[in-house]
Amino acid sequence: EAGQCVATAPSLDESGIALVPLLVGGIVRDMPEGPIEVRISRLAMAPGTVIDAAVVPYPALMYIETGTTACPGAPGRIVYAPDGTMVEESTTAVVQYTPAGSTQYIPANIPDGAGNEGTGLMSSIVIEFVPVEQAATPTA
């Protein structure tokens, strides 16, 4: 439904400031050497939809906002709980489940997909760390 993924602004404290962490405990074990382009996207999926597992040559984190993602893929993917503790590191090619408030880490070159087996919307924030080639050296 429209507007379902829109974040609600946090309540301000007595100083007029609010800071709420969204991504929790996502540790990137294979960060590419710089420079990198950080891509931040929102992925929303209707119930019953699936994205088949595929490989990309850079790591990513996926923070689940609503629902639970059901990600088919290969070993090496990690789920972090809302408190940052590691819940699971996949050791076989399975569907890995990541509930709302948790973060999934997808290493570079590891097949990963996404799916929504639930009855409501699954929404996530995907952060990709994409290596970029440096342009020619600027002149003075």
PDB file of C-alpha atoms in Angstrom:
ATOM      1  CA  GLU A   1       0.000   0.000   0.000  1.00  0.00           C
ATOM      2  CA  ALA A   2       1.323   3.492  -0.793  1.00  0.00           C
ATOM      3  CA  GLY A   3       3.088   5.128   2.114  1.00  0.00           C
ATOM      4  CA  GLN A   4       3.647   1.876   3.975  1.00  0.00           C
ATOM      5  CA  CYS A   5       7.430   2.156   3.657  1.00  0.00           C
ATOM      6  CA  VAL A   6       7.744   5.802   4.624  1.00  0.00           C
ATOM      7  CA  ALA A   7       9.726   6.172   7.836  1.00  0.00           C
ATOM      8  CA  THR A   8       8.169   8.057  10.712  1.00  0.00           C
ATOM      9  CA  ALA A   9      10.289  10.880  12.077  1.00  0.00           C
ATOM     10  CA  PRO A  10      11.544  10.072  15.588  1.00  0.00           C
ATOM     11  CA  SER A  11      10.413  12.052  18.614  1.00  0.00           C
ATOM     12  CA  LEU A  12      12.776  14.852  19.589  1.00  0.00           C
ATOM     13  CA  ASP A  13      14.367  14.859  23.036  1.00  0.00           C
ATOM     14  CA  GLU A  14      14.403  17.893  25.356  1.00  0.00           C
ATOM     15  CA  SER A  15      17.352  19.383  23.420  1.00  0.00           C
ATOM     16  CA  GLY A  16      15.366  19.313  20.162  1.00  0.00           C
ATOM     17  CA  ILE A  17      17.475  16.487  18.689  1.00  0.00           C
ATOM     18  CA  ALA A  18      16.629  12.930  17.692  1.00  0.00           C
ATOM     19  CA  LEU A  19      19.017  10.300  16.399  1.00  0.00           C
ATOM     20  CA  VAL A  20      17.710   6.807  15.740  1.00  0.00           C
ATOM     21  CA  PRO A  21      19.988   4.104  14.326  1.00  0.00           C
ATOM     22  CA  LEU A  22      18.396   2.185  11.465  1.00  0.00           C
ATOM     23  CA  LEU A  23      21.086  -0.280  10.471  1.00  0.00           C
ATOM     24  CA  VAL A  24      22.208  -2.405  13.380  1.00  0.00           C
ATOM     25  CA  GLY A  25      25.403  -4.395  13.666  1.00  0.00           C
ATOM     26  CA  GLY A  26      26.013  -4.940   9.966  1.00  0.00           C
ATOM     27  CA  ILE A  27      29.702  -5.806   9.719  1.00  0.00           C
ATOM     28  CA  VAL A  28      31.185  -5.744   6.207  1.00  0.00           C
ATOM     29  CA  ARG A  29      33.917  -8.384   6.227  1.00  0.00           C
ATOM     30  CA  ASP A  30      35.100  -7.807   2.660  1.00  0.00           C
ATOM     31  CA  MET A  31      34.936  -4.039   2.121  1.00  0.00           C
ATOM     32  CA  PRO A  32      36.501  -3.242  -1.258  1.00  0.00           C
ATOM     33  CA  GLU A  33      39.469  -0.926  -1.443  1.00  0.00           C
ATOM     34  CA  GLY A  34      38.470   2.671  -2.136  1.00  0.00           C
ATOM     35  CA  PRO A  35      37.161   4.557  -3.716  1.00  0.00           C
ATOM     36  CA  ILE A  36      33.704   3.032  -3.420  1.00  0.00           C
ATOM     37  CA  GLU A  37      30.260   4.225  -4.356  1.00  0.00           C
ATOM     38  CA  VAL A  38      27.755   3.718  -1.560  1.00  0.00           C
ATOM     39  CA  ARG A  39      24.339   2.938  -3.031  1.00  0.00           C
ATOM     40  CA  ILE A  40      21.332   3.158  -0.723  1.00  0.00           C
ATOM     41  CA  SER A  41      18.061   1.786  -2.080  1.00  0.00           C
ATOM     42  CA  ARG A  42      14.708   0.672  -0.745  1.00  0.00           C
ATOM     43  CA  LEU A  43      13.487  -2.756  -1.850  1.00  0.00           C
ATOM     44  CA  ALA A  44       9.803  -3.516  -1.287  1.00  0.00           C
ATOM     45  CA  MET A  45       8.193  -6.822  -2.211  1.00  0.00           C
ATOM     46  CA  ALA A  46       4.567  -7.894  -2.316  1.00  0.00           C
ATOM     47  CA  PRO A  47       3.611 -11.222  -0.745  1.00  0.00           C
ATOM     48  CA  GLY A  48       4.540 -14.181  -2.933  1.00  0.00           C
ATOM     49  CA  THR A  49       7.258 -12.412  -4.939  1.00  0.00           C
ATOM     50  CA  VAL A  50      10.777 -13.802  -5.364  1.00  0.00           C
ATOM     51  CA  ILE A  51      14.033 -12.516  -6.825  1.00  0.00           C
ATOM     52  CA  ASP A  52      16.206 -15.486  -7.821  1.00  0.00           C
ATOM     53  CA  ALA A  53      19.696 -15.735  -6.342  1.00  0.00           C
ATOM     54  CA  ALA A  54      22.377 -13.916  -8.332  1.00  0.00           C
ATOM     55  CA  VAL A  55      25.975 -12.846  -7.789  1.00  0.00           C
ATOM     56  CA  VAL A  56      27.332  -9.311  -7.616  1.00  0.00           C
ATOM     57  CA  PRO A  57      31.059  -8.539  -7.216  1.00  0.00           C
ATOM     58  CA  TYR A  58      30.670  -6.326  -4.116  1.00  0.00           C
ATOM     59  CA  PRO A  59      29.274  -6.668  -0.575  1.00  0.00           C
ATOM     60  CA  ALA A  60      25.919  -5.368   0.635  1.00  0.00           C
ATOM     61  CA  LEU A  61      23.836  -4.976   3.778  1.00  0.00           C
ATOM     62  CA  MET A  62      20.052  -5.280   3.830  1.00  0.00           C
ATOM     63  CA  TYR A  63      18.144  -3.820   6.805  1.00  0.00           C
ATOM     64  CA  ILE A  64      14.596  -5.189   7.036  1.00  0.00           C
ATOM     65  CA  GLU A  65      12.025  -2.485   7.794  1.00  0.00           C
ATOM     66  CA  THR A  66       8.796  -4.500   7.597  1.00  0.00           C
ATOM     67  CA  GLY A  67       7.978  -8.165   7.201  1.00  0.00           C
ATOM     68  CA  THR A  68      10.546 -10.938   6.882  1.00  0.00           C
ATOM     69  CA  THR A  69      12.725 -11.545   3.849  1.00  0.00           C
ATOM     70  CA  ALA A  70      13.260 -15.094   2.608  1.00  0.00           C
ATOM     71  CA  CYS A  71      16.533 -15.009   0.678  1.00  0.00           C
ATOM     72  CA  PRO A  72      17.572 -18.022  -1.419  1.00  0.00           C
ATOM     73  CA  GLY A  73      21.323 -18.285  -1.848  1.00  0.00           C
ATOM     74  CA  ALA A  74      24.683 -19.751  -0.988  1.00  0.00           C
ATOM     75  CA  PRO A  75      26.705 -20.197   2.213  1.00  0.00           C
ATOM     76  CA  GLY A  76      28.433 -17.203   3.791  1.00  0.00           C
ATOM     77  CA  ARG A  77      25.511 -14.824   4.306  1.00  0.00           C
ATOM     78  CA  ILE A  78      25.000 -13.520   7.860  1.00  0.00           C
ATOM     79  CA  VAL A  79      21.935 -12.313   9.788  1.00  0.00           C
ATOM     80  CA  TYR A  80      22.426  -9.822  12.635  1.00  0.00           C
ATOM     81  CA  ALA A  81      19.758  -9.302  15.332  1.00  0.00           C
ATOM     82  CA  PRO A  82      18.508  -5.805  16.218  1.00  0.00           C
ATOM     83  CA  ASP A  83      21.067  -5.667  19.051  1.00  0.00           C
ATOM     84  CA  GLY A  84      23.935  -6.388  16.606  1.00  0.00           C
ATOM     85  CA  THR A  85      24.600  -9.969  17.660  1.00  0.00           C
ATOM     86  CA  MET A  86      25.090 -12.564  14.937  1.00  0.00           C
ATOM     87  CA  VAL A  87      22.035 -14.822  14.668  1.00  0.00           C
ATOM     88  CA  GLU A  88      23.071 -17.046  11.791  1.00  0.00           C
ATOM     89  CA  GLU A  89      25.784 -17.557   9.202  1.00  0.00           C
ATOM     90  CA  SER A  90      24.534 -19.763   6.397  1.00  0.00           C
ATOM     91  CA  THR A  91      26.719 -22.825   5.888  1.00  0.00           C
ATOM     92  CA  THR A  92      24.714 -24.427   3.079  1.00  0.00           C
ATOM     93  CA  ALA A  93      22.662 -23.229   0.108  1.00  0.00           C
ATOM     94  CA  VAL A  94      19.372 -22.461   1.875  1.00  0.00           C
ATOM     95  CA  VAL A  95      16.661 -19.840   2.135  1.00  0.00           C
ATOM     96  CA  GLN A  96      17.848 -17.460   4.849  1.00  0.00           C
ATOM     97  CA  TYR A  97      15.155 -15.609   6.824  1.00  0.00           C
ATOM     98  CA  THR A  98      15.739 -12.094   8.168  1.00  0.00           C
ATOM     99  CA  PRO A  99      12.935 -10.499  10.229  1.00  0.00           C
ATOM    100  CA  ALA A 100      12.074  -6.806  10.603  1.00  0.00           C
ATOM    101  CA  GLY A 101      14.645  -4.880  12.627  1.00  0.00           C
ATOM    102  CA  SER A 102      17.450  -7.247  11.626  1.00  0.00           C
ATOM    103  CA  THR A 103      20.224  -6.897   9.052  1.00  0.00           C
ATOM    104  CA  GLN A 104      21.517  -9.374   6.481  1.00  0.00           C
ATOM    105  CA  TYR A 105      25.114  -9.166   5.247  1.00  0.00           C
ATOM    106  CA  ILE A 106      25.761 -10.452   1.736  1.00  0.00           C
ATOM    107  CA  PRO A 107      29.464 -10.881   0.854  1.00  0.00           C
ATOM    108  CA  ALA A 108      30.801 -10.161  -2.619  1.00  0.00           C
ATOM    109  CA  ASN A 109      30.482 -12.990  -5.155  1.00  0.00           C
ATOM    110  CA  ILE A 110      28.022 -14.981  -3.006  1.00  0.00           C
ATOM    111  CA  PRO A 111      24.687 -15.842  -4.670  1.00  0.00           C
ATOM    112  CA  ASP A 112      21.775 -14.150  -2.904  1.00  0.00           C
ATOM    113  CA  GLY A 113      18.162 -13.433  -3.768  1.00  0.00           C
ATOM    114  CA  ALA A 114      15.109 -12.136  -1.933  1.00  0.00           C
ATOM    115  CA  GLY A 115      11.559 -13.227  -1.374  1.00  0.00           C
ATOM    116  CA  ASN A 116       8.438 -12.473   0.593  1.00  0.00           C
ATOM    117  CA  GLU A 117       6.682 -15.573   1.902  1.00  0.00           C
ATOM    118  CA  GLY A 118       4.533 -13.509   4.282  1.00  0.00           C
ATOM    119  CA  THR A 119       1.062 -12.031   3.898  1.00  0.00           C
ATOM    120  CA  GLY A 120       2.105  -8.368   4.130  1.00  0.00           C
ATOM    121  CA  LEU A 121       4.599  -6.053   2.486  1.00  0.00           C
ATOM    122  CA  MET A 122       8.326  -6.725   2.972  1.00  0.00           C
ATOM    123  CA  SER A 123      10.363  -3.538   2.879  1.00  0.00           C
ATOM    124  CA  SER A 124      14.114  -3.150   3.288  1.00  0.00           C
ATOM    125  CA  ILE A 125      16.950  -0.677   2.909  1.00  0.00           C
ATOM    126  CA  VAL A 126      19.789  -2.078   0.792  1.00  0.00           C
ATOM    127  CA  ILE A 127      23.277  -0.578   1.133  1.00  0.00           C
ATOM    128  CA  GLU A 128      25.769  -1.638  -1.539  1.00  0.00           C
ATOM    129  CA  PHE A 129      29.523  -0.911  -1.509  1.00  0.00           C
ATOM    130  CA  VAL A 130      30.476  -0.715  -5.190  1.00  0.00           C
ATOM    131  CA  PRO A 131      34.136  -0.227  -6.192  1.00  0.00           C
ATOM    132  CA  VAL A 132      34.678   2.539  -8.734  1.00  0.00           C
ATOM    133  CA  GLU A 133      37.667   3.231 -10.911  1.00  0.00           C
ATOM    134  CA  GLN A 134      39.458   6.459 -10.190  1.00  0.00           C
ATOM    135  CA  ALA A 135      39.337   9.032 -12.935  1.00  0.00           C
ATOM    136  CA  ALA A 136      42.516  10.497 -14.374  1.00  0.00           C
ATOM    137  CA  THR A 137      44.639  12.419 -11.890  1.00  0.00           C
ATOM    138  CA  PRO A 138      43.376  15.999 -11.701  1.00  0.00           C
ATOM    139  CA  THR A 139      45.792  18.714 -12.750  1.00  0.00           C
ATOM    140  CA  ALA A 140      46.693  21.609 -10.465  1.00  0.00           C
TER     141      ALA A 140
END
